[in-house]
Amino acid sequence: MSANTVIIVVSSLIILSYLFNIIGRWIKVPSVLLLIGTGIAVNNLSETFGWERFTVTQPVEVLGTIGLIMIVLEAALDLKLEREKVPLIRNSFFSALVIFVFSVVLISGLIHFWLEEPLLNSIVYATPLSIISSAIAIPSAEVLQHDKKEFIVYESSFSDIIGIIVFNYVIMDEVLSFGAFGSFLTSLLLAIGLSLVSTVVLSFLLANIRINLKFFLLFAILLLLYSTGKIIHLPSLLMILVFGLLLNNHEVFRNTRSTKVNALMRKFMDSKTIEELMVVLKSITAETAFLIRTFFFVLFGYTIDISFVSNPDVILIGSSIVGILLLIRFLYLRMILKTNLFPELFLMPRGLITILLFYSIPEKNKLNNFNEGILFFVVIATGLLMTVGLLFYKEDKALYHNTDVSI
């Protein structure tokens, strides 16, 4: 394609994505599903008209990685660590953890016995399928009332972090050895330590660089830290989350009893300057995340072979996985949190992080009998379920204003 054609295509996709955001909020359909549908439509038109097909696996991986970083950073910059939010943070964390653990156990058991695959490799495949996608859940939660939106933001962010940490562990050699566990625990502590150091350094740079071109320098450094951490097997996304949380909650550390910490905060993180920068940083992060998400999901839709809907094994296994996810979430929300089921029950989409981790599965953990159509089915089915939940929420909005149950 010529340069002008590429510009027209890229610009049209961005405009279309903005329209999908507006339409999606009106009809309660996640814009991500509309983007995936666009990619599927382009794929089918290519076959119909004999257009040249492109290999987009590597661009999808690169965009997915960048998008994941920006989305987690965007979520972290919205999370406030306040004393009155401790119950909310606790509930959302244990919701993410417990639902994730039981989902991995049941889904890996399903894959192991149904497809007759090794148990460890089944766990590797079950892990991405058990993660709630913050890339889809957080934008979709915008239509909810404040307390429900916060729960979804915290829960999906925790689910991403827990899932990535577990995935990094289960793909290690000799997973069940004490040496592997010790090495992994060390990497977690190292990642947190690097997060603290990088937060101070980057905050100092943001506050003291006088030229306007500073935010994409910040993003470049975060991408560098993430990719370097992945190469040396650190839970890199944890560094991004901690950085965003520390930056957005710098006043918490400013009010600490430690005089050394207070002095460090006054020296490197001027409160007024950081607050002014945060407004711009949040805006740029949200815009960048939107841009990356647009191209990622269109390209992902382009890779989907829609013929999977005619494969009975894909439908049966995919439906069983979605049923497991729905059952575990129902039991936890009803029996443990004792909260209302709608729309939280249905806000469990699988998306960017699930797809990205599937592409990251090492060759030694690959399953011979696992059809990729199962992944596509679960992503689309959970997205449609979320649409149902949002539609139901609109119809019964008064119910939530009158309820005495809260999370």
Short mmCIF file of C-alpha atoms in Angstrom, two decimals:
data_model
loop_
_atom_site.label_atom_id
_atom_site.label_comp_id
_atom_site.label_asym_id
_atom_site.label_seq_id
_atom_site.Cartn_x
_atom_site.Cartn_y
_atom_site.Cartn_z
CA MET A 1 0.00 0.00 0.00
CA SER A 2 1.08 3.55 -0.66
CA ALA A 3 1.87 5.96 2.17
CA ASN A 4 -1.36 7.87 1.57
CA THR A 5 -3.40 4.66 1.70
CA VAL A 6 -1.79 3.68 5.00
CA ILE A 7 -2.55 7.14 6.45
CA ILE A 8 -6.17 6.89 5.29
CA VAL A 9 -6.57 3.40 6.84
CA VAL A 10 -4.94 4.37 10.15
CA SER A 11 -6.92 7.62 10.44
CA SER A 12 -10.18 5.86 9.57
CA LEU A 13 -9.58 3.22 12.27
CA ILE A 14 -8.96 5.88 14.92
CA ILE A 15 -12.12 7.79 13.93
CA LEU A 16 -14.08 4.52 13.84
CA SER A 17 -12.81 3.62 17.31
CA TYR A 18 -14.01 6.97 18.70
CA LEU A 19 -17.41 6.34 17.13
CA PHE A 20 -17.45 2.82 18.62
CA ASN A 21 -16.82 4.34 22.06
CA ILE A 22 -19.83 6.61 21.66
CA ILE A 23 -22.03 3.90 20.15
CA GLY A 24 -20.86 1.34 22.71
CA ARG A 25 -21.90 3.52 25.64
CA TRP A 26 -25.27 4.14 24.04
CA ILE A 27 -26.10 0.49 23.23
CA LYS A 28 -24.08 -0.95 26.18
CA VAL A 29 -21.80 -2.99 23.92
CA PRO A 30 -18.04 -2.88 24.72
CA SER A 31 -16.21 -0.99 21.98
CA VAL A 32 -13.59 -3.76 22.05
CA LEU A 33 -16.12 -6.23 20.60
CA LEU A 34 -16.90 -3.77 17.82
CA LEU A 35 -13.15 -3.43 17.08
CA ILE A 36 -12.71 -7.21 17.00
CA GLY A 37 -15.73 -7.44 14.70
CA THR A 38 -14.12 -4.88 12.40
CA GLY A 39 -10.97 -7.01 12.19
CA ILE A 40 -13.03 -10.14 11.44
CA ALA A 41 -14.93 -8.24 8.73
CA VAL A 42 -11.69 -7.06 7.08
CA ASN A 43 -10.38 -10.64 7.19
CA ASN A 44 -13.50 -11.98 5.47
CA LEU A 45 -13.47 -9.21 2.87
CA SER A 46 -9.83 -10.05 2.11
CA GLU A 47 -10.83 -13.63 1.33
CA THR A 48 -13.87 -12.56 -0.69
CA PHE A 49 -12.05 -10.07 -2.90
CA GLY A 50 -8.69 -11.86 -3.00
CA TRP A 51 -6.77 -9.06 -1.31
CA GLU A 52 -3.23 -9.66 -0.15
CA ARG A 53 -3.15 -11.07 3.39
CA PHE A 54 -0.66 -9.86 5.97
CA THR A 55 1.03 -11.67 8.84
CA VAL A 56 0.21 -9.61 11.93
CA THR A 57 1.21 -11.92 14.79
CA GLN A 58 4.32 -9.93 15.73
CA PRO A 59 2.59 -6.50 15.52
CA VAL A 60 -0.20 -7.90 17.70
CA GLU A 61 2.35 -9.02 20.32
CA VAL A 62 4.18 -5.67 20.29
CA LEU A 63 0.99 -3.61 20.44
CA GLY A 64 -0.39 -5.92 23.13
CA THR A 65 2.69 -5.44 25.31
CA ILE A 66 2.66 -1.65 24.96
CA GLY A 67 -1.10 -1.55 25.44
CA LEU A 68 -0.88 -3.69 28.57
CA ILE A 69 1.70 -1.34 30.10
CA MET A 70 -0.35 1.76 29.29
CA ILE A 71 -3.62 0.25 30.53
CA VAL A 72 -2.12 -0.92 33.84
CA LEU A 73 -0.45 2.49 34.26
CA GLU A 74 -3.76 4.20 33.45
CA ALA A 75 -5.54 2.06 36.07
CA ALA A 76 -2.83 2.67 38.70
CA LEU A 77 -3.05 6.43 38.16
CA ASP A 78 -6.76 6.23 39.03
CA LEU A 79 -6.35 4.22 42.25
CA LYS A 80 -6.20 6.15 45.51
CA LEU A 81 -4.85 4.41 48.64
CA GLU A 82 -7.05 5.89 51.34
CA ARG A 83 -7.95 4.53 54.75
CA GLU A 84 -11.68 4.47 54.00
CA LYS A 85 -11.00 2.37 50.89
CA VAL A 86 -9.28 -0.46 52.77
CA PRO A 87 -12.43 -2.68 52.78
CA LEU A 88 -12.90 -2.08 49.04
CA ILE A 89 -9.25 -2.87 48.25
CA ARG A 90 -9.35 -5.98 50.47
CA ASN A 91 -12.59 -7.27 48.93
CA SER A 92 -11.47 -6.65 45.37
CA PHE A 93 -8.06 -8.26 45.98
CA PHE A 94 -9.48 -11.45 47.49
CA SER A 95 -12.18 -11.56 44.83
CA ALA A 96 -9.49 -11.46 42.13
CA LEU A 97 -7.28 -13.99 43.97
CA VAL A 98 -9.88 -16.57 44.98
CA ILE A 99 -11.77 -16.52 41.68
CA PHE A 100 -8.48 -16.75 39.78
CA VAL A 101 -7.18 -19.73 41.81
CA PHE A 102 -10.37 -21.77 41.52
CA SER A 103 -10.68 -20.91 37.83
CA VAL A 104 -7.15 -22.18 37.16
CA VAL A 105 -7.81 -25.39 39.09
CA LEU A 106 -11.07 -26.25 37.31
CA ILE A 107 -10.06 -25.11 33.82
CA SER A 108 -6.71 -26.93 33.97
CA GLY A 109 -8.56 -30.05 35.16
CA LEU A 110 -10.97 -29.72 32.22
CA ILE A 111 -8.11 -29.40 29.71
CA HIS A 112 -6.13 -32.20 31.35
CA PHE A 113 -8.91 -34.78 31.33
CA TRP A 114 -10.84 -33.73 28.20
CA LEU A 115 -7.86 -33.20 25.89
CA GLU A 116 -5.60 -35.70 27.70
CA GLU A 117 -2.76 -33.20 28.02
CA PRO A 118 -0.02 -33.00 30.74
CA LEU A 119 -1.30 -31.32 33.91
CA LEU A 120 1.44 -28.69 34.18
CA ASN A 121 0.96 -27.56 30.58
CA SER A 122 -2.80 -27.53 31.17
CA ILE A 123 -2.20 -25.13 34.09
CA VAL A 124 -0.11 -22.92 31.79
CA TYR A 125 -3.04 -22.68 29.36
CA ALA A 126 -5.63 -22.27 32.13
CA THR A 127 -3.79 -19.31 33.67
CA PRO A 128 -4.42 -16.74 30.88
CA LEU A 129 -8.04 -17.91 30.58
CA SER A 130 -8.55 -17.18 34.29
CA ILE A 131 -7.51 -13.51 34.12
CA ILE A 132 -10.06 -10.69 33.92
CA SER A 133 -9.02 -8.21 31.25
CA SER A 134 -8.62 -4.73 32.71
CA ALA A 135 -8.25 -3.48 29.11
CA ILE A 136 -11.93 -4.26 28.56
CA ALA A 137 -13.39 -4.16 32.08
CA ILE A 138 -12.10 -0.72 33.11
CA PRO A 139 -13.42 1.27 30.10
CA SER A 140 -16.73 -0.62 30.27
CA ALA A 141 -17.10 0.16 34.00
CA GLU A 142 -17.37 3.88 33.21
CA VAL A 143 -21.16 3.56 32.99
CA LEU A 144 -21.46 2.12 36.51
CA GLN A 145 -22.04 4.02 39.73
CA HIS A 146 -18.86 5.05 41.54
CA ASP A 147 -18.51 2.23 44.11
CA LYS A 148 -19.14 -0.49 41.53
CA LYS A 149 -16.74 1.12 39.07
CA GLU A 150 -14.00 1.25 41.71
CA PHE A 151 -14.53 -2.42 42.59
CA ILE A 152 -14.19 -3.46 38.93
CA VAL A 153 -11.09 -1.27 38.45
CA TYR A 154 -9.34 -2.72 41.50
CA GLU A 155 -10.45 -6.31 40.86
CA SER A 156 -9.43 -6.41 37.19
CA SER A 157 -6.09 -4.71 37.94
CA PHE A 158 -5.35 -7.21 40.71
CA SER A 159 -6.43 -10.06 38.42
CA ASP A 160 -3.94 -8.92 35.75
CA ILE A 161 -1.08 -8.71 38.25
CA ILE A 162 -1.86 -12.03 39.99
CA GLY A 163 -2.30 -13.80 36.65
CA ILE A 164 0.97 -12.51 35.21
CA ILE A 165 2.90 -13.40 38.38
CA VAL A 166 1.47 -16.94 38.37
CA PHE A 167 2.06 -17.33 34.62
CA ASN A 168 5.71 -16.29 34.98
CA TYR A 169 6.08 -18.88 37.73
CA VAL A 170 4.38 -21.86 36.04
CA ILE A 171 6.47 -21.52 32.85
CA MET A 172 9.71 -21.77 34.88
CA ASP A 173 11.77 -24.95 34.87
CA GLU A 174 11.25 -27.24 37.88
CA VAL A 175 8.22 -25.30 39.12
CA LEU A 176 7.72 -27.51 42.19
CA SER A 177 11.26 -27.15 43.54
CA PHE A 178 12.20 -24.93 46.49
CA GLY A 179 14.93 -23.39 44.34
CA ALA A 180 12.43 -22.22 41.73
CA PHE A 181 10.12 -20.81 44.40
CA GLY A 182 12.98 -19.00 46.14
CA SER A 183 14.21 -17.57 42.86
CA PHE A 184 10.72 -16.37 41.99
CA LEU A 185 10.20 -14.78 45.43
CA THR A 186 13.52 -13.00 45.05
CA SER A 187 12.45 -11.64 41.68
CA LEU A 188 9.23 -10.29 43.22
CA LEU A 189 11.12 -8.43 45.94
CA LEU A 190 13.62 -7.14 43.38
CA ALA A 191 10.80 -5.88 41.17
CA ILE A 192 9.25 -3.99 44.09
CA GLY A 193 12.63 -2.52 45.02
CA LEU A 194 13.25 -1.38 41.45
CA SER A 195 9.77 0.14 41.41
CA LEU A 196 10.56 2.28 44.44
CA VAL A 197 13.86 3.47 42.99
CA SER A 198 12.42 4.14 39.53
CA THR A 199 9.50 6.07 41.02
CA VAL A 200 11.83 8.46 42.84
CA VAL A 201 14.09 8.89 39.79
CA LEU A 202 11.27 9.34 37.28
CA SER A 203 9.37 11.69 39.56
CA PHE A 204 12.50 13.80 39.92
CA LEU A 205 12.90 13.88 36.14
CA LEU A 206 9.25 14.84 35.60
CA ALA A 207 9.44 17.63 38.16
CA ASN A 208 12.77 19.06 37.01
CA ILE A 209 12.90 18.68 33.22
CA ARG A 210 12.07 22.14 31.90
CA ILE A 211 11.31 21.28 28.28
CA ASN A 212 7.80 20.16 27.34
CA LEU A 213 8.90 16.87 25.77
CA LYS A 214 8.97 14.79 28.94
CA PHE A 215 6.03 12.38 29.03
CA PHE A 216 7.00 10.16 26.11
CA LEU A 217 10.50 10.05 27.60
CA LEU A 218 8.79 8.65 30.71
CA PHE A 219 6.91 6.07 28.63
CA ALA A 220 10.12 5.07 26.84
CA ILE A 221 11.87 4.50 30.18
CA LEU A 222 8.92 2.45 31.49
CA LEU A 223 8.90 0.33 28.31
CA LEU A 224 12.65 -0.16 28.68
CA LEU A 225 12.25 -1.22 32.33
CA TYR A 226 9.39 -3.58 31.42
CA SER A 227 11.17 -5.28 28.52
CA THR A 228 14.48 -5.53 30.39
CA GLY A 229 12.66 -7.02 33.35
CA LYS A 230 10.98 -9.60 31.13
CA ILE A 231 14.33 -10.64 29.68
CA ILE A 232 15.77 -11.26 33.15
CA HIS A 233 12.51 -12.92 34.27
CA LEU A 234 11.16 -10.25 36.61
CA PRO A 235 7.39 -9.66 37.07
CA SER A 236 7.74 -6.42 35.13
CA LEU A 237 4.09 -5.42 35.18
CA LEU A 238 4.31 -5.23 38.95
CA MET A 239 6.89 -2.46 38.54
CA ILE A 240 4.49 -0.48 36.34
CA LEU A 241 1.63 -0.89 38.82
CA VAL A 242 3.75 0.10 41.83
CA PHE A 243 5.15 3.12 39.95
CA GLY A 244 1.65 4.37 39.09
CA LEU A 245 0.34 3.77 42.62
CA LEU A 246 3.27 5.54 44.27
CA LEU A 247 3.06 8.49 41.90
CA ASN A 248 -0.70 8.87 42.33
CA ASN A 249 -0.49 8.49 46.12
CA HIS A 250 2.67 10.47 46.81
CA GLU A 251 0.91 12.49 49.53
CA VAL A 252 0.47 9.28 51.58
CA PHE A 253 4.23 8.94 51.87
CA ARG A 254 4.60 12.67 52.44
CA ASN A 255 2.48 12.30 55.58
CA THR A 256 4.42 9.35 56.96
CA ARG A 257 6.02 9.56 60.41
CA SER A 258 9.47 8.83 59.01
CA THR A 259 11.47 12.05 58.82
CA LYS A 260 13.86 10.51 56.28
CA VAL A 261 11.01 9.61 53.93
CA ASN A 262 9.49 13.09 54.36
CA ALA A 263 12.81 14.73 53.56
CA LEU A 264 13.25 12.51 50.49
CA MET A 265 9.74 13.35 49.27
CA ARG A 266 10.29 17.09 49.70
CA LYS A 267 13.58 16.88 47.82
CA PHE A 268 12.53 14.77 44.86
CA MET A 269 8.73 15.10 44.61
CA ASP A 270 7.42 18.64 45.03
CA SER A 271 3.71 18.19 45.76
CA LYS A 272 2.39 21.10 43.69
CA THR A 273 4.55 20.24 40.66
CA ILE A 274 3.59 16.55 40.78
CA GLU A 275 -0.12 17.38 41.01
CA GLU A 276 0.12 19.62 37.94
CA LEU A 277 2.02 16.97 36.02
CA MET A 278 -0.42 14.23 37.01
CA VAL A 279 -3.28 15.96 35.19
CA VAL A 280 -1.34 15.93 31.91
CA LEU A 281 0.12 12.46 32.49
CA LYS A 282 -3.31 10.91 33.07
CA SER A 283 -4.65 12.51 29.89
CA ILE A 284 -1.72 11.39 27.72
CA THR A 285 -1.76 7.88 29.22
CA ALA A 286 -5.50 7.48 28.55
CA GLU A 287 -5.15 8.74 24.95
CA THR A 288 -2.18 6.46 24.27
CA ALA A 289 -3.92 3.44 25.80
CA PHE A 290 -6.97 4.15 23.62
CA LEU A 291 -4.80 4.37 20.49
CA ILE A 292 -2.91 1.14 21.18
CA ARG A 293 -6.09 -0.70 22.16
CA THR A 294 -7.72 0.32 18.88
CA PHE A 295 -5.05 -1.21 16.65
CA PHE A 296 -4.48 -4.24 18.88
CA PHE A 297 -8.07 -5.47 18.84
CA VAL A 298 -8.61 -4.74 15.14
CA LEU A 299 -5.47 -6.75 14.31
CA PHE A 300 -6.52 -9.49 16.72
CA GLY A 301 -9.90 -9.70 15.00
CA TYR A 302 -8.06 -9.92 11.68
CA THR A 303 -6.25 -13.07 12.92
CA ILE A 304 -9.47 -14.85 13.92
CA ASP A 305 -10.57 -17.70 11.67
CA ILE A 306 -14.33 -17.53 12.04
CA SER A 307 -14.65 -21.17 10.94
CA PHE A 308 -14.03 -22.19 14.57
CA VAL A 309 -17.79 -21.76 15.19
CA SER A 310 -18.39 -24.93 13.17
CA ASN A 311 -16.02 -27.00 15.33
CA PRO A 312 -18.09 -28.86 17.98
CA ASP A 313 -15.06 -29.40 20.26
CA VAL A 314 -14.32 -25.68 20.30
CA ILE A 315 -17.95 -24.86 21.16
CA LEU A 316 -18.18 -27.55 23.87
CA ILE A 317 -14.84 -26.81 25.56
CA GLY A 318 -15.22 -23.04 25.18
CA SER A 319 -18.74 -23.15 26.64
CA SER A 320 -17.52 -25.32 29.52
CA ILE A 321 -14.73 -22.85 30.32
CA VAL A 322 -17.13 -19.89 30.25
CA GLY A 323 -19.55 -21.88 32.44
CA ILE A 324 -16.78 -22.55 34.97
CA LEU A 325 -15.83 -18.86 35.07
CA LEU A 326 -19.46 -17.83 35.55
CA LEU A 327 -20.14 -20.44 38.26
CA ILE A 328 -17.08 -19.57 40.35
CA ARG A 329 -17.82 -15.86 40.11
CA PHE A 330 -21.46 -16.44 41.05
CA LEU A 331 -20.53 -18.51 44.12
CA TYR A 332 -17.92 -16.04 45.34
CA LEU A 333 -20.04 -12.92 44.90
CA ARG A 334 -23.12 -14.55 46.44
CA MET A 335 -21.61 -16.76 49.17
CA ILE A 336 -18.51 -14.79 50.24
CA LEU A 337 -19.06 -11.11 49.42
CA LYS A 338 -22.84 -11.48 49.75
CA THR A 339 -23.31 -8.68 47.24
CA ASN A 340 -25.65 -8.03 44.34
CA LEU A 341 -24.91 -10.16 41.31
CA PHE A 342 -25.63 -7.64 38.57
CA PRO A 343 -23.76 -6.38 36.76
CA GLU A 344 -20.61 -7.60 38.60
CA LEU A 345 -21.37 -11.24 37.84
CA PHE A 346 -21.04 -10.66 34.10
CA LEU A 347 -18.12 -8.21 34.20
CA MET A 348 -15.43 -10.85 33.73
CA PRO A 349 -14.16 -10.25 30.17
CA ARG A 350 -11.11 -11.99 28.76
CA GLY A 351 -9.06 -9.91 26.37
CA LEU A 352 -5.68 -8.29 25.88
CA ILE A 353 -3.76 -9.95 28.73
CA THR A 354 -5.22 -13.38 27.93
CA ILE A 355 -4.28 -13.07 24.27
CA LEU A 356 -0.82 -11.70 25.02
CA LEU A 357 0.03 -14.49 27.48
CA PHE A 358 -1.16 -17.11 24.98
CA TYR A 359 1.34 -15.75 22.48
CA SER A 360 4.02 -15.93 25.22
CA ILE A 361 3.59 -19.64 26.04
CA PRO A 362 7.02 -21.34 25.57
CA GLU A 363 7.37 -24.12 23.04
CA LYS A 364 7.99 -26.67 25.81
CA ASN A 365 4.53 -25.95 27.26
CA LYS A 366 2.56 -26.05 24.00
CA LEU A 367 -0.47 -28.36 23.86
CA ASN A 368 -0.99 -30.50 20.78
CA ASN A 369 -4.77 -30.81 21.08
CA PHE A 370 -5.70 -27.27 22.08
CA ASN A 371 -7.52 -25.44 19.27
CA GLU A 372 -6.91 -21.67 19.16
CA GLY A 373 -10.59 -21.29 18.38
CA ILE A 374 -11.21 -21.99 22.09
CA LEU A 375 -9.32 -18.79 22.95
CA PHE A 376 -11.34 -16.79 20.41
CA PHE A 377 -14.60 -18.30 21.69
CA VAL A 378 -13.88 -17.45 25.35
CA VAL A 379 -12.82 -13.86 24.53
CA ILE A 380 -15.94 -13.19 22.46
CA ALA A 381 -18.36 -15.08 24.75
CA THR A 382 -17.21 -13.28 27.93
CA GLY A 383 -17.43 -9.97 26.08
CA LEU A 384 -21.02 -10.74 25.08
CA LEU A 385 -21.85 -11.77 28.65
CA MET A 386 -20.52 -8.43 29.86
CA THR A 387 -22.82 -6.72 27.36
CA VAL A 388 -25.76 -8.60 28.88
CA GLY A 389 -24.71 -7.49 32.36
CA LEU A 390 -24.46 -3.84 31.34
CA LEU A 391 -27.85 -3.96 29.64
CA PHE A 392 -29.39 -5.52 32.74
CA TYR A 393 -27.76 -2.86 34.91
CA LYS A 394 -29.45 -0.14 32.87
CA GLU A 395 -32.86 -1.72 33.37
CA ASP A 396 -32.48 -2.13 37.14
CA LYS A 397 -30.41 0.91 38.02
CA ALA A 398 -32.87 1.91 40.75
CA LEU A 399 -32.21 -1.38 42.51
CA TYR A 400 -28.60 -0.42 43.14
CA HIS A 401 -29.43 2.96 44.56
CA ASN A 402 -31.79 1.40 47.10
CA THR A 403 -29.69 -1.59 48.19
CA ASP A 404 -27.99 -1.71 51.58
CA VAL A 405 -25.40 -4.25 50.45
CA SER A 406 -22.06 -2.81 49.40
CA ILE A 407 -18.69 -4.09 48.45
#
